PDB file of C-alpha atoms and ligand atoms in Angstrom:
ATOM      1  CA  MET A   1       1.802 -29.261   9.453  1.00  0.00           C
ATOM      2  CA  ALA A   2       1.850 -26.284  11.690  1.00  0.00           C
ATOM      3  CA  LEU A   3       0.839 -22.675  11.666  1.00  0.00           C
ATOM      4  CA  ARG A   4       3.683 -20.215  11.301  1.00  0.00           C
ATOM      5  CA  THR A   5       3.845 -16.760  12.785  1.00  0.00           C
ATOM      6  CA  ILE A   6       3.101 -14.046  10.243  1.00  0.00           C
ATOM      7  CA  ARG A   7       5.610 -11.212  10.397  1.00  0.00           C
ATOM      8  CA  ILE A   8       4.172  -7.730  10.625  1.00  0.00           C
ATOM      9  CA  GLN A   9       5.333  -4.664   8.684  1.00  0.00           C
ATOM     10  CA  GLY A  10       8.300  -3.144  10.481  1.00  0.00           C
ATOM     11  CA  ASP A  11       9.973  -6.542  10.779  1.00  0.00           C
ATOM     12  CA  PRO A  12      13.229  -6.221   8.786  1.00  0.00           C
ATOM     13  CA  VAL A  13      12.713  -9.676   7.241  1.00  0.00           C
ATOM     14  CA  LEU A  14       9.987  -8.111   5.065  1.00  0.00           C
ATOM     15  CA  THR A  15      12.500  -5.768   3.414  1.00  0.00           C
ATOM     16  CA  LYS A  16      15.037  -8.393   2.279  1.00  0.00           C
ATOM     17  CA  VAL A  17      15.587  -9.889  -1.162  1.00  0.00           C
ATOM     18  CA  CYS A  18      14.903 -13.635  -1.014  1.00  0.00           C
ATOM     19  CA  LYS A  19      17.122 -16.386  -2.383  1.00  0.00           C
ATOM     20  CA  PRO A  20      16.094 -18.955  -5.009  1.00  0.00           C
ATOM     21  CA  ILE A  21      15.274 -22.507  -3.940  1.00  0.00           C
ATOM     22  CA  THR A  22      17.764 -24.872  -5.583  1.00  0.00           C
ATOM     23  CA  GLU A  23      16.351 -28.234  -4.513  1.00  0.00           C
ATOM     24  CA  MET A  24      13.267 -29.681  -2.905  1.00  0.00           C
ATOM     25  CA  THR A  25      13.954 -30.894   0.608  1.00  0.00           C
ATOM     26  CA  PRO A  26      11.722 -32.243   3.384  1.00  0.00           C
ATOM     27  CA  LYS A  27      12.148 -28.874   5.084  1.00  0.00           C
ATOM     28  CA  ILE A  28      10.863 -26.952   2.059  1.00  0.00           C
ATOM     29  CA  GLU A  29       7.988 -29.428   1.651  1.00  0.00           C
ATOM     30  CA  GLU A  30       7.031 -28.812   5.251  1.00  0.00           C
ATOM     31  CA  LEU A  31       7.321 -25.055   4.761  1.00  0.00           C
ATOM     32  CA  ILE A  32       4.945 -25.180   1.768  1.00  0.00           C
ATOM     33  CA  GLY A  33       2.352 -27.130   3.771  1.00  0.00           C
ATOM     34  CA  ASP A  34       2.694 -24.778   6.711  1.00  0.00           C
ATOM     35  CA  MET A  35       2.377 -21.695   4.500  1.00  0.00           C
ATOM     36  CA  ILE A  36      -0.835 -22.970   2.891  1.00  0.00           C
ATOM     37  CA  GLU A  37      -2.294 -23.773   6.305  1.00  0.00           C
ATOM     38  CA  THR A  38      -1.221 -20.398   7.687  1.00  0.00           C
ATOM     39  CA  MET A  39      -2.716 -18.565   4.681  1.00  0.00           C
ATOM     40  CA  TYR A  40      -6.083 -20.322   5.109  1.00  0.00           C
ATOM     41  CA  GLU A  41      -6.116 -19.783   8.871  1.00  0.00           C
ATOM     42  CA  ALA A  42      -5.570 -16.048   8.302  1.00  0.00           C
ATOM     43  CA  ASN A  43      -8.183 -15.913   5.497  1.00  0.00           C
ATOM     44  CA  GLY A  44      -5.533 -14.711   3.072  1.00  0.00           C
ATOM     45  CA  VAL A  45      -5.450 -15.284  -0.670  1.00  0.00           C
ATOM     46  CA  GLY A  46      -1.667 -15.394  -0.746  1.00  0.00           C
ATOM     47  CA  LEU A  47       1.405 -15.695   1.413  1.00  0.00           C
ATOM     48  CA  ALA A  48       5.101 -15.286   0.654  1.00  0.00           C
ATOM     49  CA  ALA A  49       7.868 -17.123   2.514  1.00  0.00           C
ATOM     50  CA  PRO A  50       9.438 -13.948   3.978  1.00  0.00           C
ATOM     51  CA  GLN A  51       6.099 -13.269   5.677  1.00  0.00           C
ATOM     52  CA  VAL A  52       6.824 -16.297   7.846  1.00  0.00           C
ATOM     53  CA  GLY A  53      10.454 -15.296   8.266  1.00  0.00           C
ATOM     54  CA  ILE A  54      11.979 -17.488   5.533  1.00  0.00           C
ATOM     55  CA  LEU A  55      14.047 -15.634   2.917  1.00  0.00           C
ATOM     56  CA  LYS A  56      13.314 -17.980   0.023  1.00  0.00           C
ATOM     57  CA  ARG A  57      11.602 -17.347  -3.319  1.00  0.00           C
ATOM     58  CA  LEU A  58       8.386 -19.192  -2.581  1.00  0.00           C
ATOM     59  CA  VAL A  59       4.772 -18.027  -2.561  1.00  0.00           C
ATOM     60  CA  VAL A  60       1.419 -19.735  -2.172  1.00  0.00           C
ATOM     61  CA  ILE A  61      -1.786 -18.276  -3.600  1.00  0.00           C
ATOM     62  CA  ASP A  62      -5.414 -19.376  -3.481  1.00  0.00           C
ATOM     63  CA  VAL A  63      -7.987 -17.058  -5.008  1.00  0.00           C
ATOM     64  CA  GLY A  64     -10.692 -19.696  -4.637  1.00  0.00           C
ATOM     65  CA  ASP A  65      -9.554 -22.352  -7.109  1.00  0.00           C
ATOM     66  CA  GLY A  66      -7.231 -24.274  -4.811  1.00  0.00           C
ATOM     67  CA  PRO A  67      -3.685 -23.617  -3.709  1.00  0.00           C
ATOM     68  CA  VAL A  68      -1.042 -22.613  -6.258  1.00  0.00           C
ATOM     69  CA  VAL A  69       2.575 -23.099  -5.209  1.00  0.00           C
ATOM     70  CA  MET A  70       5.125 -20.931  -6.992  1.00  0.00           C
ATOM     71  CA  ILE A  71       8.820 -21.578  -6.439  1.00  0.00           C
ATOM     72  CA  ASN A  72      11.325 -19.093  -7.918  1.00  0.00           C
ATOM     73  CA  PRO A  73       8.506 -17.318  -9.782  1.00  0.00           C
ATOM     74  CA  VAL A  74       9.249 -14.855 -12.564  1.00  0.00           C
ATOM     75  CA  ILE A  75       6.747 -12.607 -14.317  1.00  0.00           C
ATOM     76  CA  LEU A  76       7.046 -13.020 -18.084  1.00  0.00           C
ATOM     77  CA  GLU A  77       4.299 -10.784 -19.371  1.00  0.00           C
ATOM     78  CA  THR A  78       1.723  -8.318 -18.089  1.00  0.00           C
ATOM     79  CA  SER A  79      -1.024  -6.333 -19.713  1.00  0.00           C
ATOM     80  CA  GLY A  80      -3.903  -4.080 -18.873  1.00  0.00           C
ATOM     81  CA  GLU A  81      -4.528  -2.327 -15.611  1.00  0.00           C
ATOM     82  CA  GLN A  82      -6.754  -2.725 -12.565  1.00  0.00           C
ATOM     83  CA  THR A  83      -7.114  -0.316  -9.692  1.00  0.00           C
ATOM     84  CA  GLY A  84      -8.597  -1.529  -6.446  1.00  0.00           C
ATOM     85  CA  ASP A  85      -8.236  -2.205  -2.761  1.00  0.00           C
ATOM     86  CA  GLU A  86      -5.427  -4.400  -1.605  1.00  0.00           C
ATOM     87  CA  GLY A  87      -4.441  -5.674   1.813  1.00  0.00           C
ATOM     88  CA  CYS A  88      -1.664  -7.761   3.286  1.00  0.00           C
ATOM     89  CA  LEU A  89      -1.510 -10.294   6.103  1.00  0.00           C
ATOM     90  CA  SER A  90       1.600  -8.447   7.274  1.00  0.00           C
ATOM     91  CA  LEU A  91      -0.474  -5.316   7.789  1.00  0.00           C
ATOM     92  CA  PRO A  92      -3.672  -6.630   9.351  1.00  0.00           C
ATOM     93  CA  GLY A  93      -6.785  -4.496   9.428  1.00  0.00           C
ATOM     94  CA  LYS A  94      -5.631  -2.098   6.689  1.00  0.00           C
ATOM     95  CA  SER A  95      -6.125  -1.777   2.989  1.00  0.00           C
ATOM     96  CA  GLY A  96      -5.301   0.699   0.295  1.00  0.00           C
ATOM     97  CA  CYS A  97      -5.798   1.386  -3.367  1.00  0.00           C
ATOM     98  CA  VAL A  98      -3.158  -0.074  -5.699  1.00  0.00           C
ATOM     99  CA  THR A  99      -2.967  -0.223  -9.499  1.00  0.00           C
ATOM    100  CA  ARG A 100      -1.726  -3.535 -10.900  1.00  0.00           C
ATOM    101  CA  PRO A 101      -1.724  -5.239 -14.289  1.00  0.00           C
ATOM    102  CA  ASN A 102      -5.018  -6.956 -15.072  1.00  0.00           C
ATOM    103  CA  TYR A 103      -3.245  -9.898 -16.706  1.00  0.00           C
ATOM    104  CA  VAL A 104      -0.057 -11.622 -15.627  1.00  0.00           C
ATOM    105  CA  LYS A 105       1.814 -14.527 -17.167  1.00  0.00           C
ATOM    106  CA  ALA A 106       4.525 -16.028 -14.997  1.00  0.00           C
ATOM    107  CA  LYS A 107       6.762 -19.052 -14.829  1.00  0.00           C
ATOM    108  CA  ALA A 108       7.584 -20.914 -11.662  1.00  0.00           C
ATOM    109  CA  LEU A 109       8.598 -24.314 -10.369  1.00  0.00           C
ATOM    110  CA  ASN A 110       6.024 -26.585  -8.774  1.00  0.00           C
ATOM    111  CA  GLU A 111       6.599 -28.806  -5.743  1.00  0.00           C
ATOM    112  CA  ASP A 112       8.342 -31.343  -8.001  1.00  0.00           C
ATOM    113  CA  MET A 113      10.702 -28.566  -9.141  1.00  0.00           C
ATOM    114  CA  GLU A 114       9.211 -28.699 -12.641  1.00  0.00           C
ATOM    115  CA  GLU A 115       8.734 -25.451 -14.508  1.00  0.00           C
ATOM    116  CA  TYR A 116       5.201 -24.465 -15.377  1.00  0.00           C
ATOM    117  CA  ILE A 117       3.425 -21.425 -16.728  1.00  0.00           C
ATOM    118  CA  VAL A 118       0.676 -19.675 -14.838  1.00  0.00           C
ATOM    119  CA  GLU A 119      -1.667 -17.077 -16.263  1.00  0.00           C
ATOM    120  CA  GLY A 120      -4.027 -14.992 -14.190  1.00  0.00           C
ATOM    121  CA  THR A 121      -6.388 -12.084 -14.491  1.00  0.00           C
ATOM    122  CA  GLU A 122      -8.066  -9.759 -11.977  1.00  0.00           C
ATOM    123  CA  LEU A 123      -7.584 -10.964  -8.365  1.00  0.00           C
ATOM    124  CA  PHE A 124      -5.182 -13.738  -9.356  1.00  0.00           C
ATOM    125  CA  ALA A 125      -3.032 -11.309 -11.357  1.00  0.00           C
ATOM    126  CA  ARG A 126      -3.081  -8.891  -8.428  1.00  0.00           C
ATOM    127  CA  ALA A 127      -2.109 -11.637  -5.983  1.00  0.00           C
ATOM    128  CA  ILE A 128       0.812 -12.798  -8.158  1.00  0.00           C
ATOM    129  CA  CYS A 129       2.188  -9.235  -8.332  1.00  0.00           C
ATOM    130  CA  HIS A 130       1.630  -8.627  -4.620  1.00  0.00           C
ATOM    131  CA  GLU A 131       3.268 -11.879  -3.503  1.00  0.00           C
ATOM    132  CA  LEU A 132       6.214 -11.607  -5.884  1.00  0.00           C
ATOM    133  CA  ASP A 133       6.894  -8.104  -4.584  1.00  0.00           C
ATOM    134  CA  HIS A 134       7.376  -9.642  -1.122  1.00  0.00           C
ATOM    135  CA  LEU A 135      10.227 -11.769  -2.518  1.00  0.00           C
ATOM    136  CA  ASP A 136      12.127  -8.583  -3.293  1.00  0.00           C
ATOM    137  CA  GLY A 137      11.358  -6.946   0.021  1.00  0.00           C
ATOM    138  CA  HIS A 138       8.487  -4.780  -1.152  1.00  0.00           C
ATOM    139  CA  MET A 139       5.096  -4.125   0.432  1.00  0.00           C
ATOM    140  CA  TYR A 140       1.999  -2.814  -1.344  1.00  0.00           C
ATOM    141  CA  THR A 141       2.164   0.261   0.861  1.00  0.00           C
ATOM    142  CA  GLU A 142       5.001   1.509  -1.355  1.00  0.00           C
ATOM    143  CA  LYS A 143       2.547   1.588  -4.276  1.00  0.00           C
ATOM    144  CA  VAL A 144      -0.599   2.700  -2.506  1.00  0.00           C
ATOM    145  CA  GLU A 145      -2.553   5.592  -3.969  1.00  0.00           C
ATOM    146  CA  GLY A 146      -3.996   7.779  -1.250  1.00  0.00           C
ATOM    147  CA  PRO A 147      -4.345   6.860   2.407  1.00  0.00           C
ATOM    148  CA  LEU A 148      -4.668   3.402   3.903  1.00  0.00           C
ATOM    149  CA  HIS A 149      -8.010   2.680   5.462  1.00  0.00           C
ATOM    150  CA  ASP A 150      -9.222   0.347   8.159  1.00  0.00           C
ATOM    151  CA  VAL A 151     -11.013  -2.872   7.319  1.00  0.00           C
ATOM    152  CA  ASN A 152     -12.868  -5.249   9.591  1.00  0.00           C
ATOM    153  CA  TYR A 153     -11.578  -8.307   7.822  1.00  0.00           C
ATOM    154  CA  GLU A 154      -8.306  -9.475   6.397  1.00  0.00           C
ATOM    155  CA  GLU A 155      -7.696 -10.456   2.860  1.00  0.00           C
ATOM    156  CA  GLU A 156      -4.787 -10.738   0.504  1.00  0.00           C
ATOM    157  CA  GLY A 157      -1.346 -11.852   1.420  1.00  0.00           C
TER     158      GLY A 157
HETATM  159 NI1   NI B   1       1.309  -9.237   1.464  1.00  0.00          NI
END
C-alpha cells in the first residue's frame, strides 16, 4: 500500500461527478487500501476517491470503529439535524459550521461488491454526507454557515 497525494480545494478534480465502480479489480483493491492508509496518515475520519484524484464513487470512513468502505453509496433516508464544525482534508487547517442530518441510512457495496446497509448518527452521519458530497463534486464550503476559521489540527475528510 502507498500513501496518495490529497488534492487541495481549487483542483478541478474536486468539482467533478464521479463514475460508479462496475467491478472489483486489483487496481480498485489497491486504491481502497491506499485511501484508508492516506486517511489515517492525515488523521481524517473520511476520504473520497476524487480527493486522491480518482473519479470513482468510492469513499472510506472511520469515525473510531474501524474502516468502512462504501462503493457506489446512495443515501436512502435521513432524519433530524445537527449543526457543528466540519473540516476537510482537501482544505487543511480550516473548519466551518455546517448543518447535516443527525441520522443517515445508506446503501453501498462492500469490497466484495455485495450490497449492504449502513446506518449512522452524529459524526458518522455527518461523515457519510460529507464524503458522498465529494462524489458529486461538492465541498462543505458550499454549505458553510458563517466564516471558515483556522484550526491547529485536521479532521474530517
Ligand atoms: Ni472532505
